[in-house]
Short mmCIF file of C-alpha atoms in Angstrom, two decimals:
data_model
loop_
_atom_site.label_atom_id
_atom_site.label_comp_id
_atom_site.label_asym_id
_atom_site.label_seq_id
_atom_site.Cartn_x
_atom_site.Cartn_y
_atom_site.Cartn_z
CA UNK A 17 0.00 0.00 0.00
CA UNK A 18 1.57 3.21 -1.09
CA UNK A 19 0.84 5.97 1.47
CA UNK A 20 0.18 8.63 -1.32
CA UNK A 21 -2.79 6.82 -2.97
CA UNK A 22 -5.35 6.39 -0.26
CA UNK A 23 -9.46 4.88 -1.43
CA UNK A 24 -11.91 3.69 0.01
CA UNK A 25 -14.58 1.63 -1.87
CA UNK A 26 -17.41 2.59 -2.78
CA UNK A 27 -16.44 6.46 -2.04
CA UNK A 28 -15.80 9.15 -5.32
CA UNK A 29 -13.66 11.15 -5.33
CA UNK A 30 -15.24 15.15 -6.02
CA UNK A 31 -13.22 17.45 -8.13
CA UNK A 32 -14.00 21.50 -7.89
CA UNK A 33 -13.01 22.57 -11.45
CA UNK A 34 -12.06 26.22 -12.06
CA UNK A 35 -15.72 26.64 -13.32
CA UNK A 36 -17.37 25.39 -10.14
CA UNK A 37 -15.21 27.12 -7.68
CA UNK A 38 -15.65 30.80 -9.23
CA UNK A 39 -19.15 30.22 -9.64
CA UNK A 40 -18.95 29.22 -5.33
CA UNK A 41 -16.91 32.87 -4.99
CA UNK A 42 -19.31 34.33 -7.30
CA UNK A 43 -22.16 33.60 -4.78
CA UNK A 44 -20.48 34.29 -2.02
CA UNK A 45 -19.19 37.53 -2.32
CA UNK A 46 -23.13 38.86 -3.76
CA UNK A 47 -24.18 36.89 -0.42
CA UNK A 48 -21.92 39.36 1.66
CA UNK A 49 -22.96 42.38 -0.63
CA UNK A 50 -26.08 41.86 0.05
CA UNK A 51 -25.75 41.74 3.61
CA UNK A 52 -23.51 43.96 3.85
CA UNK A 53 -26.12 46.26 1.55
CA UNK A 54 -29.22 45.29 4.50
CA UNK A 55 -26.47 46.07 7.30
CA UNK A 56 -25.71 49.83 6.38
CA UNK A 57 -29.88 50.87 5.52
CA UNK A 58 -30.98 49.34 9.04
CA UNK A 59 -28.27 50.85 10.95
CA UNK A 60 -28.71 54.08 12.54
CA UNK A 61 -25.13 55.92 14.03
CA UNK A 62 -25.52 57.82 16.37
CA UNK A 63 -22.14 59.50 17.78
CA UNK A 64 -21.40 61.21 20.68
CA UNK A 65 -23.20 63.97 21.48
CA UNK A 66 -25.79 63.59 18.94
CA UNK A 67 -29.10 62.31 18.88
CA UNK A 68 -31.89 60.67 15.72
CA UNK A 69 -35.39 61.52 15.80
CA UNK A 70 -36.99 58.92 14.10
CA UNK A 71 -40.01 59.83 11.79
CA UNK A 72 -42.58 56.76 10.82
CA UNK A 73 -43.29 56.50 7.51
CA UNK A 74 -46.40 53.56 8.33
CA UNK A 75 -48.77 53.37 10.43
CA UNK A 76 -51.90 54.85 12.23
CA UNK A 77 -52.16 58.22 10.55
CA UNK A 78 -52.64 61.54 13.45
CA UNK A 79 -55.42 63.60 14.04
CA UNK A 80 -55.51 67.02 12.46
CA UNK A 81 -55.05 68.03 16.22
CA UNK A 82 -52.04 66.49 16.70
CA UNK A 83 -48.82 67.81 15.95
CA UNK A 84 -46.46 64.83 16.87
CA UNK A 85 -47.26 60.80 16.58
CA UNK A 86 -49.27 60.37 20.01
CA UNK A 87 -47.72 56.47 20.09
CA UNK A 88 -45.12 54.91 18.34
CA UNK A 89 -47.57 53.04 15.96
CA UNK A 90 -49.01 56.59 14.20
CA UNK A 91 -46.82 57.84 11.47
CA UNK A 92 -45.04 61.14 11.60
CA UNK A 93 -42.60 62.96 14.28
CA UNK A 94 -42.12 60.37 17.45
CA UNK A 95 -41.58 61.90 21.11
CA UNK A 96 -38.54 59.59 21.74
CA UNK A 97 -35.33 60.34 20.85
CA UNK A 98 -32.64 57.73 20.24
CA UNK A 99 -29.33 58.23 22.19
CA UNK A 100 -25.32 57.88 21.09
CA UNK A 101 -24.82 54.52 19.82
CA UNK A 102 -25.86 52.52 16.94
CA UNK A 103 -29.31 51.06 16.88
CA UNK A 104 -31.01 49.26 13.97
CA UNK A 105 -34.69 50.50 12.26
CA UNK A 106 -36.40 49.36 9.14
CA UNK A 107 -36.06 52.54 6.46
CA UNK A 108 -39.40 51.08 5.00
CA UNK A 109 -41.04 52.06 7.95
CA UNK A 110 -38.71 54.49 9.51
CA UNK A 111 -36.53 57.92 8.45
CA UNK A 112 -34.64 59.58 10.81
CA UNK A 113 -32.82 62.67 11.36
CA UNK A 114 -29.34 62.89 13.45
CA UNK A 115 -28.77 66.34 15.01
CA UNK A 116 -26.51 67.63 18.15
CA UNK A 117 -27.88 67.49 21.05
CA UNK A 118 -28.47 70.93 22.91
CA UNK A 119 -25.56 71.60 25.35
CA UNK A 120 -25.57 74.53 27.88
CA UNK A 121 -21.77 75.85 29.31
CA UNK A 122 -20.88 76.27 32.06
CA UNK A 123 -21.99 79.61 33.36
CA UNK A 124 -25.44 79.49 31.07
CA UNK A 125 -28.97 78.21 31.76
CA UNK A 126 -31.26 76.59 29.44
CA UNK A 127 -35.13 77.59 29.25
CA UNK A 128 -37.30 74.59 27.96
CA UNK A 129 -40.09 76.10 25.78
CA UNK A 130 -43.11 73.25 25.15
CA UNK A 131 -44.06 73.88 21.37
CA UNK A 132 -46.74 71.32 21.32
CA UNK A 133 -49.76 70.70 23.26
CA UNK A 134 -53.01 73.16 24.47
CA UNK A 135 -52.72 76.87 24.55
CA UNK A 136 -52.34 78.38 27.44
CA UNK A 137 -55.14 79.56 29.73
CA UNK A 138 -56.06 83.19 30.80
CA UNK A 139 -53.41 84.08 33.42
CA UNK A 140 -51.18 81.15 33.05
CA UNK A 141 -47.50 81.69 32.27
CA UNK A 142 -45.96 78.51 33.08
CA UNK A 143 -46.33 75.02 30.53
CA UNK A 144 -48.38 72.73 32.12
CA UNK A 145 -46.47 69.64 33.03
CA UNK A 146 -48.25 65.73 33.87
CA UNK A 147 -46.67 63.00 36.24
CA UNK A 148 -43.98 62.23 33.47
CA UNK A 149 -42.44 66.03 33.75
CA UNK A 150 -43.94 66.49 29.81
CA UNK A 151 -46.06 69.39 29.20
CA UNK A 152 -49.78 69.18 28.40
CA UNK A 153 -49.83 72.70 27.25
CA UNK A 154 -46.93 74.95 25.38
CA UNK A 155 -45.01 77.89 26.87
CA UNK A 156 -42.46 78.63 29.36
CA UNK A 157 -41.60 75.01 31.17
CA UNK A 158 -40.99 75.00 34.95
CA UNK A 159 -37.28 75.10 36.23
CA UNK A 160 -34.27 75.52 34.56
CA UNK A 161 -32.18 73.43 32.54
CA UNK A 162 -28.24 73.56 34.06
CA UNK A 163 -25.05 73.49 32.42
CA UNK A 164 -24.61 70.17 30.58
CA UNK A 165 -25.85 67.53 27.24
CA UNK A 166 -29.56 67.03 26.91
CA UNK A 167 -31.20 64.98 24.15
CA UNK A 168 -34.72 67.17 23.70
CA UNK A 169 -36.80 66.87 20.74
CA UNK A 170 -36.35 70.05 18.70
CA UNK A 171 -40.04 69.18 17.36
CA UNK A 172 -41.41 69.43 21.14
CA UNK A 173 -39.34 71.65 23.21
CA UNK A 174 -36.84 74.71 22.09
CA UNK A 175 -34.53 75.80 24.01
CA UNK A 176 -33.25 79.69 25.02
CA UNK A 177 -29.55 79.53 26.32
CA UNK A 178 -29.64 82.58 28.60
CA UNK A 179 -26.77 83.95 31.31
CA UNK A 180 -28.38 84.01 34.93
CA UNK A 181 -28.83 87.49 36.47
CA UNK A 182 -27.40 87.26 40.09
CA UNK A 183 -28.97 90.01 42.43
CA UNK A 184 -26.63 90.58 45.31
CA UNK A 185 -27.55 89.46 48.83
CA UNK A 186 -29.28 92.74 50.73
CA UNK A 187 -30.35 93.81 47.68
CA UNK A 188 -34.04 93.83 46.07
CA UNK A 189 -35.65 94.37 42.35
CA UNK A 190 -36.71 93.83 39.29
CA UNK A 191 -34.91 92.66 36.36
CA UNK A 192 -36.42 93.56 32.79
#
């Protein structure tokens, strides 16, 4: 027995000829194309101090009343923002926008303005906020937003970067 020449019986032998093993190649690199083709639409980047508003394209369509998706199944604007990383959405169903993030310095303050919701009543000057700290009516938002990254929605809240008046202790007034 010669140790170069091993068979078993019964077995054949298979033979890739040069026809066979592009067309193999051939399919596998349009495999990984098109992969690589469904990986890049789905993915959403996000980088650091950004942020993607997603928009639905299908769905539940809003009320003429409403001026962003009231749940993520109606089409249009959605409330939620998605954070830095990479995250992965159908563009069939979904567009999205990336933007920066609003950041305050140090030595500013932010002032949320609600864009969406009710009017305000008759003497109100403060937004109306629920349990969740979002505002059921637009205007002026309680508090003040302190030096730092926040991801708001530019299509529900904008934002006035102001310097903070400091009144001296012992002293009163009225700053206009």
């Amino acid at each position: 027995m010669s140790s170069g020449n091993l068979s078993y019986p019964g077995r054949r032998q298979v033979r890739l000829s040069g026809p066979s093993v592009a067309a193999v190649l051939l399919l596998a690199i349009v495999g990984l194309s098109v992969v690589w083709t469904v990986y890049t639409s789905f993915r959403i980047d996000v980088g650091s101090g950004e942020m993607a508003i997603l928009i639905r394209k299908t769905g539940t369509d809003i009320t003429n009343g409403d001026e962003i998706a009231p749940t993520p199944e109606h089409k249009g604007v959605q409330r939620e923002v998605l954070a830095e990383g990479r995250h992965f959405y159908n563009p069939y169903t979904w567009s999205w926008q990336v933007v920066k993030q609003i950041e305050i310095a140090p030595g500013d303050m932010g002032i949320k303005i609600s864009l969406t919701g009710n009017d305000l009543g008759y003497g109100d000057f403060l937004a109306k906020v629920n349990e969740n700290g979002e505002a059921t009516t637009k205007g002026i938002m309680p508090g003040v937003l302190n030096p730092g990254r926040y991801p708001i929605n530019p299509y529900l809240y904008s934002v006035e970067i102001q310097k903070p008046v400091t009144i001296p202790a012992g002293f009163k007034g009225v700053v206009s």
